[in-house]
Coordinates of C-alpha atoms in Angstrom, one line a residue:
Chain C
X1 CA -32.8 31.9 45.2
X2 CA -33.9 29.7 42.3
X3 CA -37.3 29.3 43.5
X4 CA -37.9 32.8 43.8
X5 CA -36.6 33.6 40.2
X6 CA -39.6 30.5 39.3
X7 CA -41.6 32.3 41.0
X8 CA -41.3 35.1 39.8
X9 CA -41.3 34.0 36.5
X10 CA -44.3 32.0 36.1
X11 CA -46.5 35.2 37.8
X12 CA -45.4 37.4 35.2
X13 CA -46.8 34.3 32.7
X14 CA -50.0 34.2 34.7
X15 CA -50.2 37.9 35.0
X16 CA -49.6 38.2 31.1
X17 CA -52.1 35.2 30.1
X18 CA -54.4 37.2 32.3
X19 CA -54.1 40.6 31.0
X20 CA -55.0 39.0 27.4
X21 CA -58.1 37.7 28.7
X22 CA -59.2 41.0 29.8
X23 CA -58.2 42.3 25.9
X24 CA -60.9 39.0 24.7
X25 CA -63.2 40.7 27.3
X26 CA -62.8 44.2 26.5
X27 CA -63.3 43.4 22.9
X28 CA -66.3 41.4 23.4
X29 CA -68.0 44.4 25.9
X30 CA -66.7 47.6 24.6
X31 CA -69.1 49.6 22.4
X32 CA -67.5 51.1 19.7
X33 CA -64.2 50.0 17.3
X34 CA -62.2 52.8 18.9
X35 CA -62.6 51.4 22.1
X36 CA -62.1 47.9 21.2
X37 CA -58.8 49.5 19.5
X38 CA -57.8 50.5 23.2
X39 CA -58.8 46.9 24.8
X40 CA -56.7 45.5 21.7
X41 CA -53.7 47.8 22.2
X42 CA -52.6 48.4 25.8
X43 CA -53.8 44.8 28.2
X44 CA -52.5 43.4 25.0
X45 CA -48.4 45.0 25.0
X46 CA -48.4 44.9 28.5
X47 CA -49.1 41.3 28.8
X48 CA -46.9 40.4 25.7
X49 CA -44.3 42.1 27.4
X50 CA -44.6 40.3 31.0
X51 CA -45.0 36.9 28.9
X52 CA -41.8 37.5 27.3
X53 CA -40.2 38.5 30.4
X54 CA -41.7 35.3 32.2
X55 CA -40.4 33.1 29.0
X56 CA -36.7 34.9 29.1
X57 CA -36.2 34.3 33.0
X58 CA -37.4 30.5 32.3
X59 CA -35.9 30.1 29.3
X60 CA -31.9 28.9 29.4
X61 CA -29.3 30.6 26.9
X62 CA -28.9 33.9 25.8
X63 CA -30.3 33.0 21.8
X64 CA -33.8 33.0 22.8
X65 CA -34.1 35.5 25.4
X66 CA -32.2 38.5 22.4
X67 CA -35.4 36.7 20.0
X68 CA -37.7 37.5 22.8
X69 CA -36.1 41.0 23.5
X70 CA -37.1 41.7 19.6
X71 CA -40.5 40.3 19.6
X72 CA -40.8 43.0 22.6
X73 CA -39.9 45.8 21.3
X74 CA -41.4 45.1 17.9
X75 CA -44.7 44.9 19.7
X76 CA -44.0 48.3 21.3
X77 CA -43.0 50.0 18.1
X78 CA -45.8 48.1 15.9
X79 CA -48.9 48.0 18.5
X80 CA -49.5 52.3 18.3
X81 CA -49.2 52.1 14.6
X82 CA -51.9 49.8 13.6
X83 CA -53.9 50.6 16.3
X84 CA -53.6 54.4 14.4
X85 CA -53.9 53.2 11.1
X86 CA -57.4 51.3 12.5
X87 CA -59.1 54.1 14.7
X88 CA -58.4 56.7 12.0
X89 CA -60.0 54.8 9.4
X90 CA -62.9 54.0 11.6
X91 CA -63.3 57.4 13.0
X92 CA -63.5 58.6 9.1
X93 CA -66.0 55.5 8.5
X94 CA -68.0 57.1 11.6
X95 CA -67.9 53.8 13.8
X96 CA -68.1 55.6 16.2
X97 CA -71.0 55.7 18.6
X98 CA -71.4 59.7 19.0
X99 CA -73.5 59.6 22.2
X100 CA -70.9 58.4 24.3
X101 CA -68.6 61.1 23.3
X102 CA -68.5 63.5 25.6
X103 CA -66.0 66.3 23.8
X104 CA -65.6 65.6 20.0
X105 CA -63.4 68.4 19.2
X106 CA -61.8 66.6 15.7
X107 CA -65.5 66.8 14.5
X108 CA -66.0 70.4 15.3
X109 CA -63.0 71.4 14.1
X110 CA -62.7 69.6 10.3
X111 CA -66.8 69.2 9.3
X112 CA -66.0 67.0 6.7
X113 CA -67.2 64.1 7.5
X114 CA -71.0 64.1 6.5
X115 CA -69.5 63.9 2.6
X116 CA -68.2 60.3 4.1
X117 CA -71.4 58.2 5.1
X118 CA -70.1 54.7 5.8
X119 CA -71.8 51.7 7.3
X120 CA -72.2 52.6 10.7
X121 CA -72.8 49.9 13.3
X122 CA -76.4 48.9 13.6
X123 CA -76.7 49.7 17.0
X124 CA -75.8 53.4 17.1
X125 CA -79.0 55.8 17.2
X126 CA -79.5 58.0 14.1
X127 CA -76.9 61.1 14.2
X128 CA -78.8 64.2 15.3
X129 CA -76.9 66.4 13.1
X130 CA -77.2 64.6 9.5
X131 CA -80.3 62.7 9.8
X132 CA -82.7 64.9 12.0
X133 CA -85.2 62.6 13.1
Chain Q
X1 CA -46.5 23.2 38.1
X2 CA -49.2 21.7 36.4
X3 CA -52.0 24.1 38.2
X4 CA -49.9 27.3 36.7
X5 CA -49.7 25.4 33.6
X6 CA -53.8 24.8 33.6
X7 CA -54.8 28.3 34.6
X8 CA -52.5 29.8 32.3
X9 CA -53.8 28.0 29.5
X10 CA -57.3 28.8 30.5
X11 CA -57.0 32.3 30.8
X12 CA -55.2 32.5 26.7
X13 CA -57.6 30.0 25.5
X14 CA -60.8 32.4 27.1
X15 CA -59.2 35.3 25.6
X16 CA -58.9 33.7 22.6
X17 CA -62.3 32.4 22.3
X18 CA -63.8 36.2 23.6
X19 CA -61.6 37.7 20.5
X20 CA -63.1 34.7 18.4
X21 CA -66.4 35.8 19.5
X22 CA -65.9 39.8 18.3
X23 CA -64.9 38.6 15.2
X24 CA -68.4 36.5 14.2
X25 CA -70.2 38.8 15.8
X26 CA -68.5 42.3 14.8
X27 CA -70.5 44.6 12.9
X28 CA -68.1 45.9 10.7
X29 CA -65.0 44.4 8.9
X30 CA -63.0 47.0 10.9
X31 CA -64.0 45.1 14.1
X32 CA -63.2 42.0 13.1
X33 CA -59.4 43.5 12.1
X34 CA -59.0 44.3 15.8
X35 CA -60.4 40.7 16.9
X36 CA -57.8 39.1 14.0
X37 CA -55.2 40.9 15.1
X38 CA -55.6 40.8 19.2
X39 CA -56.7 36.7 18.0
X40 CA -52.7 36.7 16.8
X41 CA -50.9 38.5 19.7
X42 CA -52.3 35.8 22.2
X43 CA -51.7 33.1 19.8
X44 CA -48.3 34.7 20.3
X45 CA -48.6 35.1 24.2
X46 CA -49.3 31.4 24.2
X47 CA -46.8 30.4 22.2
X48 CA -44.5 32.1 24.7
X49 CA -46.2 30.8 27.7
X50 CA -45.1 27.2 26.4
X51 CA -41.9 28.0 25.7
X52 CA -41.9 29.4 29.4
X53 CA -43.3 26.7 30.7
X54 CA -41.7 23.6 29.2
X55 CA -38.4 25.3 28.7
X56 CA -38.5 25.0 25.0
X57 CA -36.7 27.3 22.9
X58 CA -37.7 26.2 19.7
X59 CA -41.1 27.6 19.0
X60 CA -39.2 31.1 20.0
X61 CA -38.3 32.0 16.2
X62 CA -42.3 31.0 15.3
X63 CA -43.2 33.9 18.1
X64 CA -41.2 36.5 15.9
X65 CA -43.1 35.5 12.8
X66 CA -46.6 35.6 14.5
X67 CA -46.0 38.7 16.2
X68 CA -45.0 40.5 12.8
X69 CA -48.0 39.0 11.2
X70 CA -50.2 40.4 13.5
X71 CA -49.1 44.1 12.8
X72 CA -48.7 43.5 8.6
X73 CA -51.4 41.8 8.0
X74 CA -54.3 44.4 10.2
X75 CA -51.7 47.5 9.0
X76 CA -52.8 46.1 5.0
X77 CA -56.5 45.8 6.0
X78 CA -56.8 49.3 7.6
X79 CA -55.2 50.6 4.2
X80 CA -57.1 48.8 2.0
X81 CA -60.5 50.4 3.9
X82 CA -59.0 53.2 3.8
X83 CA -58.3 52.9 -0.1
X84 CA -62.3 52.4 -0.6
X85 CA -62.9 55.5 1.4
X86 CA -60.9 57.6 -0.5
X87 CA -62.7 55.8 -3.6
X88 CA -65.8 56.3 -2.3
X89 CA -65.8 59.9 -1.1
X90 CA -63.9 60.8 -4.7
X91 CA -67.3 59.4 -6.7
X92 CA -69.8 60.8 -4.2
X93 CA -70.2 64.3 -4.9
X94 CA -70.6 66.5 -1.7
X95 CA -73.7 67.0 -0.6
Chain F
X1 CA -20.3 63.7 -6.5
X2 CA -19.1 62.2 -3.2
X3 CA -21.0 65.1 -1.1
X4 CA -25.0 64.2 -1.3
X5 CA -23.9 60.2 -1.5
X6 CA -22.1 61.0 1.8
X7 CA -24.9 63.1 3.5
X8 CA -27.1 60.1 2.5
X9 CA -24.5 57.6 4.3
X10 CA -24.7 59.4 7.3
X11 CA -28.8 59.8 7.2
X12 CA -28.8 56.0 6.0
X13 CA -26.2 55.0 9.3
X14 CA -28.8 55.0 12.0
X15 CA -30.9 52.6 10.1
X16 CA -28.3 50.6 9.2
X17 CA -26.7 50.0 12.5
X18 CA -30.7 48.9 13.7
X19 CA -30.7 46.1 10.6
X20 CA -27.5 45.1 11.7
X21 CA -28.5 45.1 15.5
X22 CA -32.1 42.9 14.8
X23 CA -30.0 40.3 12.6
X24 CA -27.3 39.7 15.0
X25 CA -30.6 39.7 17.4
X26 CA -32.7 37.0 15.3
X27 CA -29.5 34.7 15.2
X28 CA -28.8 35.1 18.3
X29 CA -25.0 34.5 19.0
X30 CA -22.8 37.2 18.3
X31 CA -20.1 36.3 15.9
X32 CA -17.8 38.1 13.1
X33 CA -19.9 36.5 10.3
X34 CA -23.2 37.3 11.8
X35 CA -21.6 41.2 11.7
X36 CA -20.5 40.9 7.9
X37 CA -23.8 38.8 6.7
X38 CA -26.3 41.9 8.6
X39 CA -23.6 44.4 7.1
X40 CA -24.2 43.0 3.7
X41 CA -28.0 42.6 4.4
X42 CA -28.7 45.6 5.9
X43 CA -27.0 47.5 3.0
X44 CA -29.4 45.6 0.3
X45 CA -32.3 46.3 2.3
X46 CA -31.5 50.1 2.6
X47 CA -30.1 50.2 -1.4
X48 CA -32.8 47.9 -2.7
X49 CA -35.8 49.8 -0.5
X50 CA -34.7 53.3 0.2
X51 CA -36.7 55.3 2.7
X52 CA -36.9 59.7 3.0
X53 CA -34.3 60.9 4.4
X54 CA -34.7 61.8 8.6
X55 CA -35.0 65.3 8.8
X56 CA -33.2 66.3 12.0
X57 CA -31.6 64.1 14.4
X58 CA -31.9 63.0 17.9
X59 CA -30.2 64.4 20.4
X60 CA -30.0 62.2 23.5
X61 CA -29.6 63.1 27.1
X62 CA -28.9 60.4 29.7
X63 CA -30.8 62.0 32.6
X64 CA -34.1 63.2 31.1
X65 CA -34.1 59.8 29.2
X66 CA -34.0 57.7 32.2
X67 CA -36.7 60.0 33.8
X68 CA -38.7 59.7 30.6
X69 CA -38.1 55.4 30.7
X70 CA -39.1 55.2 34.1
X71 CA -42.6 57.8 33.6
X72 CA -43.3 55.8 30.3
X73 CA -43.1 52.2 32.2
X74 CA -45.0 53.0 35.4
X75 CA -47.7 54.7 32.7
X76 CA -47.5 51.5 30.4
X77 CA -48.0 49.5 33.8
X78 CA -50.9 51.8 34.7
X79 CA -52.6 51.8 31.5
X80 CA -52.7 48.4 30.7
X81 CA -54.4 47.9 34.4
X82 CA -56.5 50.8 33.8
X83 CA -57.8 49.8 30.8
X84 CA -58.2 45.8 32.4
X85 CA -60.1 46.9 35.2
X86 CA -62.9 49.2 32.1
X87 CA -63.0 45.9 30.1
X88 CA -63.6 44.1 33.7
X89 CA -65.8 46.1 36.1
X90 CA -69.5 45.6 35.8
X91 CA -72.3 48.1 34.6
X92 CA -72.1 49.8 31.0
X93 CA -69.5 51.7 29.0
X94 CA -69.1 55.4 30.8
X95 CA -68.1 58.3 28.1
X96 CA -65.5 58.9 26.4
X97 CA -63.8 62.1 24.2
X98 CA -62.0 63.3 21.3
X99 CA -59.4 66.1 22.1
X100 CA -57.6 68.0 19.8
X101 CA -54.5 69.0 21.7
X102 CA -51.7 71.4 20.1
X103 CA -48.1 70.9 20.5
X104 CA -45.6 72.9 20.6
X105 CA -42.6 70.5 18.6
X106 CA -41.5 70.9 15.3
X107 CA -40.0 68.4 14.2
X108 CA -40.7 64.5 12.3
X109 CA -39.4 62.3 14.5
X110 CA -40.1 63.9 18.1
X111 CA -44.1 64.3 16.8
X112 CA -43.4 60.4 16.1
X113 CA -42.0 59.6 19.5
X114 CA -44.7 61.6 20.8
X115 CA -47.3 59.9 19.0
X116 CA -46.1 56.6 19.8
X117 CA -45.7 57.0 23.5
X118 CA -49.2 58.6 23.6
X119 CA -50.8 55.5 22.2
X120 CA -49.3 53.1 24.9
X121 CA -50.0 55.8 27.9
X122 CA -53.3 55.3 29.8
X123 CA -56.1 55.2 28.3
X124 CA -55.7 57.9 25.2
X125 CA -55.1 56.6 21.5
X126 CA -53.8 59.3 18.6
X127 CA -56.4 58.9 16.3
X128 CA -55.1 61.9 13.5
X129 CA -51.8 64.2 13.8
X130 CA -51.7 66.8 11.4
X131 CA -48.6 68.3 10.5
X132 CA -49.0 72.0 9.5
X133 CA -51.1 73.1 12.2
X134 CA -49.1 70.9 15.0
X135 CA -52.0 69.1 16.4
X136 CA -53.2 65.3 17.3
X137 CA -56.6 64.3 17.9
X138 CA -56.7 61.7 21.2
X139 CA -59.3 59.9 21.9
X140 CA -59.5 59.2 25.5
X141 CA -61.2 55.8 26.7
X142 CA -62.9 56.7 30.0
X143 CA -63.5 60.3 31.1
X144 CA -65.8 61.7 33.7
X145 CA -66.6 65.3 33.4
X146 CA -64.5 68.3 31.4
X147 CA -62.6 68.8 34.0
X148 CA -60.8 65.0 33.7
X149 CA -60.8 65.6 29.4
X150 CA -58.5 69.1 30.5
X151 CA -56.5 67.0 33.0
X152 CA -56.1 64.1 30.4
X153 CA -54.5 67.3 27.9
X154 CA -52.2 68.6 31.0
X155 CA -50.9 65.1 30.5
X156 CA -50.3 64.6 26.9
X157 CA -48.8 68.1 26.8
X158 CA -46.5 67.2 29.8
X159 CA -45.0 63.9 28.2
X160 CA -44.5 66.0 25.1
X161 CA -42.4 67.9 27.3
X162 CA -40.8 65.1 29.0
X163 CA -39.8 63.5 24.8
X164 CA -38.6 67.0 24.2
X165 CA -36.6 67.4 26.7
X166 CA -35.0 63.7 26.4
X167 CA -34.5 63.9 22.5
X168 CA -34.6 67.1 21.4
X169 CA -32.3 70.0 20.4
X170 CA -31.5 73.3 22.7
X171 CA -34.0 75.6 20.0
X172 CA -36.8 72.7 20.5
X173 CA -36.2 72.5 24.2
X174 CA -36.2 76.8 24.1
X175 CA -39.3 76.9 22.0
X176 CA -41.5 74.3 25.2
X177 CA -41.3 77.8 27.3
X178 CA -44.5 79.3 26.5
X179 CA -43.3 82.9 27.0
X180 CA -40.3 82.2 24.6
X181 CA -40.0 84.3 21.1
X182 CA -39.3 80.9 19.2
X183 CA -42.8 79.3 19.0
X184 CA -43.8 80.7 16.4
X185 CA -47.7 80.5 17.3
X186 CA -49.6 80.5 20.4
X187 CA -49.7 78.0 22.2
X188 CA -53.7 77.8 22.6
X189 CA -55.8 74.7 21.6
X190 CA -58.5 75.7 19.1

């Protein structure tokens, strides 16, 4: 019975140390910061969240697994807000590399943001719309 | 035991160094706020994958600080931008 | 005198009982002076750093709530595999969208759940919400043609049903029938 509790246990660690290798990964090959934001945000909670499960089953007395509980669900409730906060700020400062957008309807909807020309990344080709090339 | 132990590190530790990566290389300061902060939550993860793995409650109350870092200190960042932006838009006329 | 300071007690209580429940957490043990301490705490931290008032409240119902638990896990488990096996596979970055999708709640806290529960689901991040008109812009990760984007809206519009019906009131959970009198606007997505 033990065993299979271990068990159990140190595959939610591997399967959580995993899971943030493929956010390091998806942040290194993802084009855009709004992408990225998506590598950071879900591999990342979910493989919090099976560490912490992992560490709570291995883990003895009832004082560490409530901390790890917390640490939990603070990463559930604080993982979509910054990851908000971020990708609006970005979308606003036009990281974003428009030819991989297939729909933009925010952009078509508010046209607001030629006043805001901020430093786009280096790599995205020349917006057809404002610079007409 | 000590094979978990190994792979487990190695996975965090090439996470860590592929978030390390984004944030020399990342264009903009926005990218390297994602990179700090996904740097943080598997600084965290690790953290919790020693505590798993040695049965070691102590570095649990460390985890909760970490964890909360990561979310104030990239949720300051984003406002700050943000902050410029507004600054920026409201002493560039419109075109 | 004692009315508004009351009103505000019983706005305050929610977020009072949650101080209290993440002290007793942090210490761990449960004990009659952890109680008192996150009383006293908790009261300090909600006198010395008072947030707006909650408009509305939260009205929960055991059975859609479990249904909406066990939809949000299996979508957390999906999307953080989803989004592993993008940041894995070979071969470039395929497409991705911005939607604009309009919903049909009205109220603070259920756009909040909403919002939140987007952002974990596969594959889709809230990138604005605006208030007035009742629309968040999503920005979906990996899409294939325009048919996925409308499939991917079907979705977000079907777990702001699934919230509502969890959380919300009888009027909020009237006003999710499209043919109803209570939404006040049309339901179509500009």
């Amino acid at each position: 019975m033990s065993v299979v509790v271990d068990v159990l246990a140190l595959g939610c660690l591997l399967t959580g140390a995993f899971l943030c290798l493929t956010a390091g990964l998806g942040l290194v090959r993802f084009p855009d910061v709004l992408s990225r934001m998506h590598a950071g945000t879900k591999p990342q909670v979910l493989g919090v969240l099976l560490v912490m499960v992992g560490a709570a089953i291995r883990l003895h007395g009832w004082s560490a697994t409530w901390m790890l509980l917390l640490v939990a669900v603070f990463q559930m409730l604080t993982a979509p807000v910054s990851a908000h906060m971020v990708s609006r700020v970005a979308y606003r400062r036009r990281h974003v590399r428009r030819d991989l957008l297939l729909v933009d309807e925010l952009r078509t909807a508010e046209a607001q943001d030629s006043v805001h020309r901020g430093d786009e990344p280096a790599d995205a080709p020349p917006d057809g719309r404002v610079q007409p090339s | 035991m000590d094979v978990v132990s190994v792979i487990a590190y190695a996975l965090l530790g090439g996470g860590a160094l592929l978030a390390l990566v984004r944030l020399a290389l990342g264009p903009s300061l926005l990218d390297r706020v994602v990179a700090t902060d996904t740097l943080l939550v598997i600084i965290a993860a690790g953290l919790a994958v020693y505590a798993g793995l040695a049965r070691d409650p102590t570095v649990v109350p460390v985890l909760v600080v970490v964890s909360l870092l990561a979310f104030v200190g990239s949720v300051s960042i984003a406002r700050y931008v943000g902050g410029m932006l507004i600054r920026s838009a409201a002493e560039e006329p419109p075109r | 005198m004692s009315g508004p300071a009351a009103v505000q007690l019983r706005h305050q209580l929610p977020l009072l009982g949650w101080l209290v429940l993440v002290w007793i957490l942090l210490w761990g043990t449960w004990s009659w002076a952890n109680l008192l301490s996150g009383i006293a705490v908790a009261l300090a931290v909600t006198v010395l750093l008072p947030l707006p008032a909650v408009v509305g409240g939260l009205r929960v119902r055991p059975v859609p709530l479990l249904g909406f638990l066990g939809h949000f896990l299996l979508d957390l488990v999906l999307s953080g595999a989803q989004v592993a096996w993008q940041a894995l596979r070979p071969g470039r970055q395929r497409q991705s969208a911005i939607v604009r999708v309009r919903l049909r709640t009205d109220s603070d806290l259920l756009l909040t759940i909403i919002a939140q529960t987007v952002s974990l689901v596969p594959g889709s991040l809230v990138l604005d919400l605006d208030r007035e008109e009742r629309t968040i812009a999503v920005h979906l990760l990996h899409v294939r043609d325009l048919g996925h984007v409308e499939l991917e809206k079907a979705g977000v519009l079907a777990m702001e049903d699934r919230v509502v019906r969890a959380f919300g009131s009888t009027a909020e959970i009237a006003a999710l029938d499209p043919g109803s009198d209570l939404s006040p606007q049309g339901r179509s997505t500009p």
